[in-house]
Tab-separated table of C-alpha atoms and ligand atoms in Angstrom:
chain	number	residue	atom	x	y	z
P	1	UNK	CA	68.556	89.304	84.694
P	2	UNK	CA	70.067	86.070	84.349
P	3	UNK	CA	71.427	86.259	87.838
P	4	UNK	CA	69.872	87.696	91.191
P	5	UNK	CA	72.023	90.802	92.287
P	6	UNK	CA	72.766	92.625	95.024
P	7	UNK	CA	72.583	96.502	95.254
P	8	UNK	CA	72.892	99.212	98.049
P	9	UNK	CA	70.956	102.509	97.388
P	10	UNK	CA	71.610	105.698	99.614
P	11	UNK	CA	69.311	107.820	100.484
P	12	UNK	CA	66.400	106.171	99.646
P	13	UNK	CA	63.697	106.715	101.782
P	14	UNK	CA	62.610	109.312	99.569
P	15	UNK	CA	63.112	111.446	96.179
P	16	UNK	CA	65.177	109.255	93.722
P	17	UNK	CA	66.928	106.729	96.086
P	18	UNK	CA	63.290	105.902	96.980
P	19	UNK	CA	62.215	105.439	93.166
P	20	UNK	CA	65.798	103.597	91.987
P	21	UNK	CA	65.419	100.875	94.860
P	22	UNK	CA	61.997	100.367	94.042
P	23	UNK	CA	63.230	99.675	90.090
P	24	UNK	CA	65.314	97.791	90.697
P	25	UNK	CA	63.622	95.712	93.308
P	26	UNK	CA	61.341	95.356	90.499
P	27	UNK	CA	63.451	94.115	88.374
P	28	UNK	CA	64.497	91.413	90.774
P	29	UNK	CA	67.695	92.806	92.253
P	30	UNK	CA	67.533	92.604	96.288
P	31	UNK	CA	67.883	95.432	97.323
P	32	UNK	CA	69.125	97.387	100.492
P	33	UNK	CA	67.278	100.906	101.353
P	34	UNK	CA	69.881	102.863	102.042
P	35	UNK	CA	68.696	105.994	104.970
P	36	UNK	CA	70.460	107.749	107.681
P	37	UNK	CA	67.291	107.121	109.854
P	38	UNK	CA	66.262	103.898	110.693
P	39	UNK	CA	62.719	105.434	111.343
P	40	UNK	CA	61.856	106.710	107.762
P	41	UNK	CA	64.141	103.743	105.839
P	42	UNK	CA	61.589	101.284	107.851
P	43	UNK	CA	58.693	103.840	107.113
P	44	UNK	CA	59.736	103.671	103.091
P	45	UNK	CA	59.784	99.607	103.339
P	46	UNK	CA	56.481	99.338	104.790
P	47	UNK	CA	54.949	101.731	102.275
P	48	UNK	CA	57.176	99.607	99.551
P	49	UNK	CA	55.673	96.388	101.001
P	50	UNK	CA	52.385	97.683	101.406
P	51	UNK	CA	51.524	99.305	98.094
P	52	UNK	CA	53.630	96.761	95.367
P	53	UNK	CA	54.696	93.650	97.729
P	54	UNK	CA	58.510	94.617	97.697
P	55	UNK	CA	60.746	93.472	100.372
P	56	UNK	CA	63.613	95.891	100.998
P	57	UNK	CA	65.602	95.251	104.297
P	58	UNK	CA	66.837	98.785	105.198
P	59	UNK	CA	70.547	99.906	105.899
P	60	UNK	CA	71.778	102.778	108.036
P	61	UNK	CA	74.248	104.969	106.436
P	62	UNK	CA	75.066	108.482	106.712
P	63	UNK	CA	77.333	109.437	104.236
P	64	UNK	CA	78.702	111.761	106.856
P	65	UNK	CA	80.415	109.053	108.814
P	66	UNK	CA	82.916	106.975	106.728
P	67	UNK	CA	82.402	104.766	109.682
P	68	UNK	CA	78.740	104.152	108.611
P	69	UNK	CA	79.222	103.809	104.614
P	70	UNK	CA	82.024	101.174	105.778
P	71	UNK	CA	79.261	99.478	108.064
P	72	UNK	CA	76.392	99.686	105.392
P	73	UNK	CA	78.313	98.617	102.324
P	74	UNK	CA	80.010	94.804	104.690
P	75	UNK	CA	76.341	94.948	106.637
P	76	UNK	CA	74.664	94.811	103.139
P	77	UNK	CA	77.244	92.292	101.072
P	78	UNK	CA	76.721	89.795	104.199
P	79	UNK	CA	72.905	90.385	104.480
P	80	UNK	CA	72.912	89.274	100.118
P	81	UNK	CA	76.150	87.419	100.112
P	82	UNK	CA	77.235	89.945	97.738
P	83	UNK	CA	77.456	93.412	96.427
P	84	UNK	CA	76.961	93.977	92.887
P	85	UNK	CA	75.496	97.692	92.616
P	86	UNK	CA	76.046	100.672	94.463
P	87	UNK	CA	73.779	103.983	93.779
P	88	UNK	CA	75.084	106.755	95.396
P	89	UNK	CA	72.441	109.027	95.427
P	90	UNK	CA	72.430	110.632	98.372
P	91	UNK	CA	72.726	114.215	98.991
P	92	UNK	CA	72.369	117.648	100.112
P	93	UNK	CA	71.132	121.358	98.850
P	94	UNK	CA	72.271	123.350	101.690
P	95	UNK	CA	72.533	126.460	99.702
P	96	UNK	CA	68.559	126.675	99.833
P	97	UNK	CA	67.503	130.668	100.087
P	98	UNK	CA	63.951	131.907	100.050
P	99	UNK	CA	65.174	134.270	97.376
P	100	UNK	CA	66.719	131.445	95.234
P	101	UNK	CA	70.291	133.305	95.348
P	102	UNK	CA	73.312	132.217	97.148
P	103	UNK	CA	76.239	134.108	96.034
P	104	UNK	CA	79.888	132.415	96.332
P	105	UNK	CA	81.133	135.371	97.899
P	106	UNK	CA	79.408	134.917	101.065
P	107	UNK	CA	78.385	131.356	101.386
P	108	UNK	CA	80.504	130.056	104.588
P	109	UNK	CA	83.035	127.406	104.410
P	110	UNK	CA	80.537	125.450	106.999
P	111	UNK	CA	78.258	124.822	104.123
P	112	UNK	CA	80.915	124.082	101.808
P	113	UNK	CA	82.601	121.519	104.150
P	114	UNK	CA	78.884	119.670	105.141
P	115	UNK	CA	78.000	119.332	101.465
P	116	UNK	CA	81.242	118.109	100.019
P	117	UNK	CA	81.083	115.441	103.295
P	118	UNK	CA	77.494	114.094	102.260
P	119	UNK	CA	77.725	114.620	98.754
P	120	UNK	CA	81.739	113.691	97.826
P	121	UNK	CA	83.482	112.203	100.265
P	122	UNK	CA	80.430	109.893	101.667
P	123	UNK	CA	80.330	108.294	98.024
P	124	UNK	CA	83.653	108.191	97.532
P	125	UNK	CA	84.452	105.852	100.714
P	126	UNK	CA	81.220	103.903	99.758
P	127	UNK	CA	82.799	103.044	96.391
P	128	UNK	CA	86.162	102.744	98.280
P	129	UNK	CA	84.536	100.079	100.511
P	130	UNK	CA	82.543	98.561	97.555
P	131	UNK	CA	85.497	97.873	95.196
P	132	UNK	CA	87.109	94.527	96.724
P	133	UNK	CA	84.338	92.926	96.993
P	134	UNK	CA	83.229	93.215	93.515
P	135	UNK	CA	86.732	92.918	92.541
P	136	UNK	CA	86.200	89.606	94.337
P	137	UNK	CA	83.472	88.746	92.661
P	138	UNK	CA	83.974	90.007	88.979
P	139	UNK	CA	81.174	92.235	88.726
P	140	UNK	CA	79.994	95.839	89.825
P	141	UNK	CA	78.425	98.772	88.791
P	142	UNK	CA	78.614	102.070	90.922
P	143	UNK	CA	76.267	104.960	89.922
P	144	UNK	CA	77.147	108.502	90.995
P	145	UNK	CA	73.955	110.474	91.313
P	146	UNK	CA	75.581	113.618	89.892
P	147	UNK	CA	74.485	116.919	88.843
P	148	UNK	CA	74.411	119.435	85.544
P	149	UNK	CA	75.108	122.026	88.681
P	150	UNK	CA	77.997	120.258	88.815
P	151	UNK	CA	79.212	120.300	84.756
P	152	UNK	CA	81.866	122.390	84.267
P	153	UNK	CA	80.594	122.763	80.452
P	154	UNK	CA	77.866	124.641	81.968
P	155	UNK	CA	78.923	126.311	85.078
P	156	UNK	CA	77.000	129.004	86.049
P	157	UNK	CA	76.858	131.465	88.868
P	158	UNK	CA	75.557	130.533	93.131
P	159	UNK	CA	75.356	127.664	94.884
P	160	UNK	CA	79.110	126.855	94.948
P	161	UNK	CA	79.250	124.379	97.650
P	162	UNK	CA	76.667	122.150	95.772
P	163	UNK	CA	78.563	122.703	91.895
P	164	UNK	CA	81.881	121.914	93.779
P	165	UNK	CA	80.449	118.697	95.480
P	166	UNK	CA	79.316	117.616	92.030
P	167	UNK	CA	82.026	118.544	89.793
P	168	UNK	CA	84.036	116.634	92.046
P	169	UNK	CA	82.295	113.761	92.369
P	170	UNK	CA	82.413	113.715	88.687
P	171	UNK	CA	86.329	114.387	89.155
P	172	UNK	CA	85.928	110.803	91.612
P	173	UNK	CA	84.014	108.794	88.630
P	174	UNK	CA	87.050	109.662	86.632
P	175	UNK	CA	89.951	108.859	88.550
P	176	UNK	CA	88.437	105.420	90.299
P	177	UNK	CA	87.200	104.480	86.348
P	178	UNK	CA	90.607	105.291	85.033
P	179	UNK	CA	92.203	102.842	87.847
P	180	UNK	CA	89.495	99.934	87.074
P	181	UNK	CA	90.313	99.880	83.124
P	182	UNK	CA	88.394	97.190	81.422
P	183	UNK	CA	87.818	95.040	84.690
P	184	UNK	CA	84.469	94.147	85.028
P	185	UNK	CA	83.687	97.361	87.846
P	186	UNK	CA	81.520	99.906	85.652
P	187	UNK	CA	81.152	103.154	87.181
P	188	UNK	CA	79.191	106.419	86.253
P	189	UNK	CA	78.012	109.726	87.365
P	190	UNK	CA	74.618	110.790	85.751
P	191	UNK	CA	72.574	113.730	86.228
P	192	UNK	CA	68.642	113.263	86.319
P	193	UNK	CA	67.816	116.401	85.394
P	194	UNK	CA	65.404	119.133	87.649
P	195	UNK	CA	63.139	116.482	89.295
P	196	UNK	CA	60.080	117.034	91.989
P	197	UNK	CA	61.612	116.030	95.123
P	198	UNK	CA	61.946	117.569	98.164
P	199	UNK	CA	65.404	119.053	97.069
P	200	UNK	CA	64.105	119.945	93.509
P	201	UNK	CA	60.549	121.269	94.784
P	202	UNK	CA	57.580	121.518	92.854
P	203	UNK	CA	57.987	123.527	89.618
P	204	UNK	CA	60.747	120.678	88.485
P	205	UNK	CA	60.311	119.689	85.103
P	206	UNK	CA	60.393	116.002	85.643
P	207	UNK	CA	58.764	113.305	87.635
P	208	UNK	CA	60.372	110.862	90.138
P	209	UNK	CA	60.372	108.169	87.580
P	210	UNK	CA	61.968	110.341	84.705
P	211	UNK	CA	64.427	111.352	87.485
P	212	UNK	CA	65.627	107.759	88.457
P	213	UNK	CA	65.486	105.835	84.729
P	214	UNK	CA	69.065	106.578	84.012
P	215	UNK	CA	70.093	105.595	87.453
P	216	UNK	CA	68.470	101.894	86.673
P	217	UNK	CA	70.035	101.803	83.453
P	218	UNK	CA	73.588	102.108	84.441
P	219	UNK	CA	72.895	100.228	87.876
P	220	UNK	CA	72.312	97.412	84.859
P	221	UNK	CA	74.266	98.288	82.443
P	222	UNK	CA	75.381	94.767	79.990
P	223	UNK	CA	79.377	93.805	80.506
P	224	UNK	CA	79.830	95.873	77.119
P	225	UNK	CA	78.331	99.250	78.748
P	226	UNK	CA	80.374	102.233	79.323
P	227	UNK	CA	82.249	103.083	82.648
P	228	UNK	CA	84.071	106.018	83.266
P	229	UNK	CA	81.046	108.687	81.647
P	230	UNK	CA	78.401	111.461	82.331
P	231	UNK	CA	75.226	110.500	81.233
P	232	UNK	CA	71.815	112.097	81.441
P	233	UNK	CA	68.908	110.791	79.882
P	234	UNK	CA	70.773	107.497	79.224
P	235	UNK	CA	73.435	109.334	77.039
P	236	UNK	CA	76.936	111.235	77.482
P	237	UNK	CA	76.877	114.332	78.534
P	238	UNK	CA	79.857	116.908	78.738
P	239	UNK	CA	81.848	116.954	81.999
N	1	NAP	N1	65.916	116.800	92.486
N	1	NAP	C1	66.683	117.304	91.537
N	1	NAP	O1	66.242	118.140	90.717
N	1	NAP	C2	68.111	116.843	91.407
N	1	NAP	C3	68.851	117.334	90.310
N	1	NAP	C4	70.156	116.919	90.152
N	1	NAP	C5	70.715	116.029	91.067
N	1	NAP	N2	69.984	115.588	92.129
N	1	NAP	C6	70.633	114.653	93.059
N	1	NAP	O2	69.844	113.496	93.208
N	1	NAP	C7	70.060	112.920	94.497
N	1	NAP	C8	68.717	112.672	95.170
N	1	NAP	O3	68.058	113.900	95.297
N	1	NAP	P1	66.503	114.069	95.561
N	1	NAP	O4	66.042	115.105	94.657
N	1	NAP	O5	65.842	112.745	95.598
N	1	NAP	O6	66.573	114.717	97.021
N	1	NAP	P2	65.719	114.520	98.342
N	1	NAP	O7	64.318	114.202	98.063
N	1	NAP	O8	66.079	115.706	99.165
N	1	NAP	O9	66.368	113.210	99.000
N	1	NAP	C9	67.685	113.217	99.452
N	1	NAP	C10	67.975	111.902	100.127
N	1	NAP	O10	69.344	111.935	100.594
N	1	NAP	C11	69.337	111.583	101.977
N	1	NAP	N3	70.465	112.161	102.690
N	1	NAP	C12	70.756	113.461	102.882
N	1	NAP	N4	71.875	113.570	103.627
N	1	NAP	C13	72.290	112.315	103.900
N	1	NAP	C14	73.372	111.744	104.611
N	1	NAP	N5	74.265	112.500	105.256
N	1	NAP	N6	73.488	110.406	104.655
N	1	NAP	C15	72.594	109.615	104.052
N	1	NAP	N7	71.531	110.073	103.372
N	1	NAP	C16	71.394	111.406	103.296
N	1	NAP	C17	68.005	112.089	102.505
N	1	NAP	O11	67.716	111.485	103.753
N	1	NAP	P3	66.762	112.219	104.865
N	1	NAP	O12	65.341	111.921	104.461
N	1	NAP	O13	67.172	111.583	106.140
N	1	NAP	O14	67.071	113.684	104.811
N	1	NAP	C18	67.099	111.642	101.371
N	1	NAP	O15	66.832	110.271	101.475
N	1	NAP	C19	70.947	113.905	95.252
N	1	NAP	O16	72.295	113.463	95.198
N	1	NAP	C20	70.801	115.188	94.465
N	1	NAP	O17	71.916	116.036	94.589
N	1	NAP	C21	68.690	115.974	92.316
């Protein structure tokens, strides 16, 4: 990188977040840890520091509270001096059964409404609060930690709150791409396929790593990458 940028990535005290701030803190972005709790964002930057000598100063933000995604995106741009990425991973599975079935008939608008705040409406006043600045500043790249449960190419039955928080987040990467044109904002949604997190669980095909790669890539994508697409495995995808 010929210059040092600045990124915010949510949720990252664990799963992907954890993995895509640790990239790109390799790569020599600073980078702000992202977590709703202080407690485990501070436990994932001692672990960070510990194990591979990264420094990554943490930032609250619960994508619940536009309040907070306000606070973390001006907290982190004055901690750097600037905002240049924002990943915004962060997200829910509420629609978790022992049986692995949760039917749209009966799922309860509760659900629904918590996972479209943390997974849609969170990012989308992140990358609401992000925009001027990098307008400002003539760079940015927002990354939209999507979902295939959330491709209406593929939709399949259950889990409706989650496929709805996705396909509209999708519908957000659209519409706020569409308004930025060919200014020098890029911004994405990309799905990382079934990885071994805590919200993927164990029999996920892919690691961590494999999960976050095509996070990093458009979190760095070149001034003649693409903005406005789907992407898995570092190439489009249908909505
Ligand atoms: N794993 C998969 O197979 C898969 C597939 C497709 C898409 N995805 C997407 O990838 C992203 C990361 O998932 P993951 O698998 O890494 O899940 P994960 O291990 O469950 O991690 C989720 C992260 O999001 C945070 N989070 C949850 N609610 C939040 C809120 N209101 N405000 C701020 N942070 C919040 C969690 O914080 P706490 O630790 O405080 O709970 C945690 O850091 C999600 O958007 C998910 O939908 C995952």
């Amino acid at each position: 990188m010929s210059q040092t940028r600045a990124a915010l990535v949510t949720g990252a005290n664990r799963g992907i977040g954890l993995e895509v701030a640790r990239q790109l803190a390799r790569a020599g972005m600073l980078v702000a840890l992202g977590a709703r709790d202080q407690s485990k964002g501070e436990a994932a930057a001692a672990e960070l520091l510990r194990s591979e000598g990264l420094e990554l100063p943490v930032i609250v933000v619960d994508t619940t509270d536009p309040e907070s995604c306000r606070k973390a995106v001006a907290d982190t741009a004055a901690m750097f001096s600037s905002l240049d990425v924002l990943v915004n991973n962060a997200g829910v599975f509420l629609e978790k059964t022992p049986t692995g079935e949760s039917s749209a008939i009966d799922v309860s608008p509760e659900t629904v409404e918590a996972t479209l705040t943390t997974n849609t409406i969170g990012p989308m006043v992140l990358t609401q609060a992000a925009i001027p600045l990098m307008l400002q500043q003539g760079y940015g790249r927002i990354v939209n930690m999507s979902s295939g449960m959330g491709q209406l190419a593929d939709m399949g039955g259950q889990f409706v709150g989650y496929r709805m928080s996705k396909a509209a987040l999708n519908a957000m990467t659209r519409t706020f791409a569409a308004e930025l044109g060919e200014g020098p904002i890029k911004i994405n949604s990309m799905c990382p396929g079934w990885v071994r997190t805590d919200m993927g669980g164990d029999d996920a095909a892919r690691s961590i790593p494999e999960g976050a790669d095509t996070a990093v890539w458009l979190a760095t994508l070149p001034d003649d990458g693409p903005s406005g697409g789907f992407f898995r495995d570092r190439t489009p995808i249908d909505w």
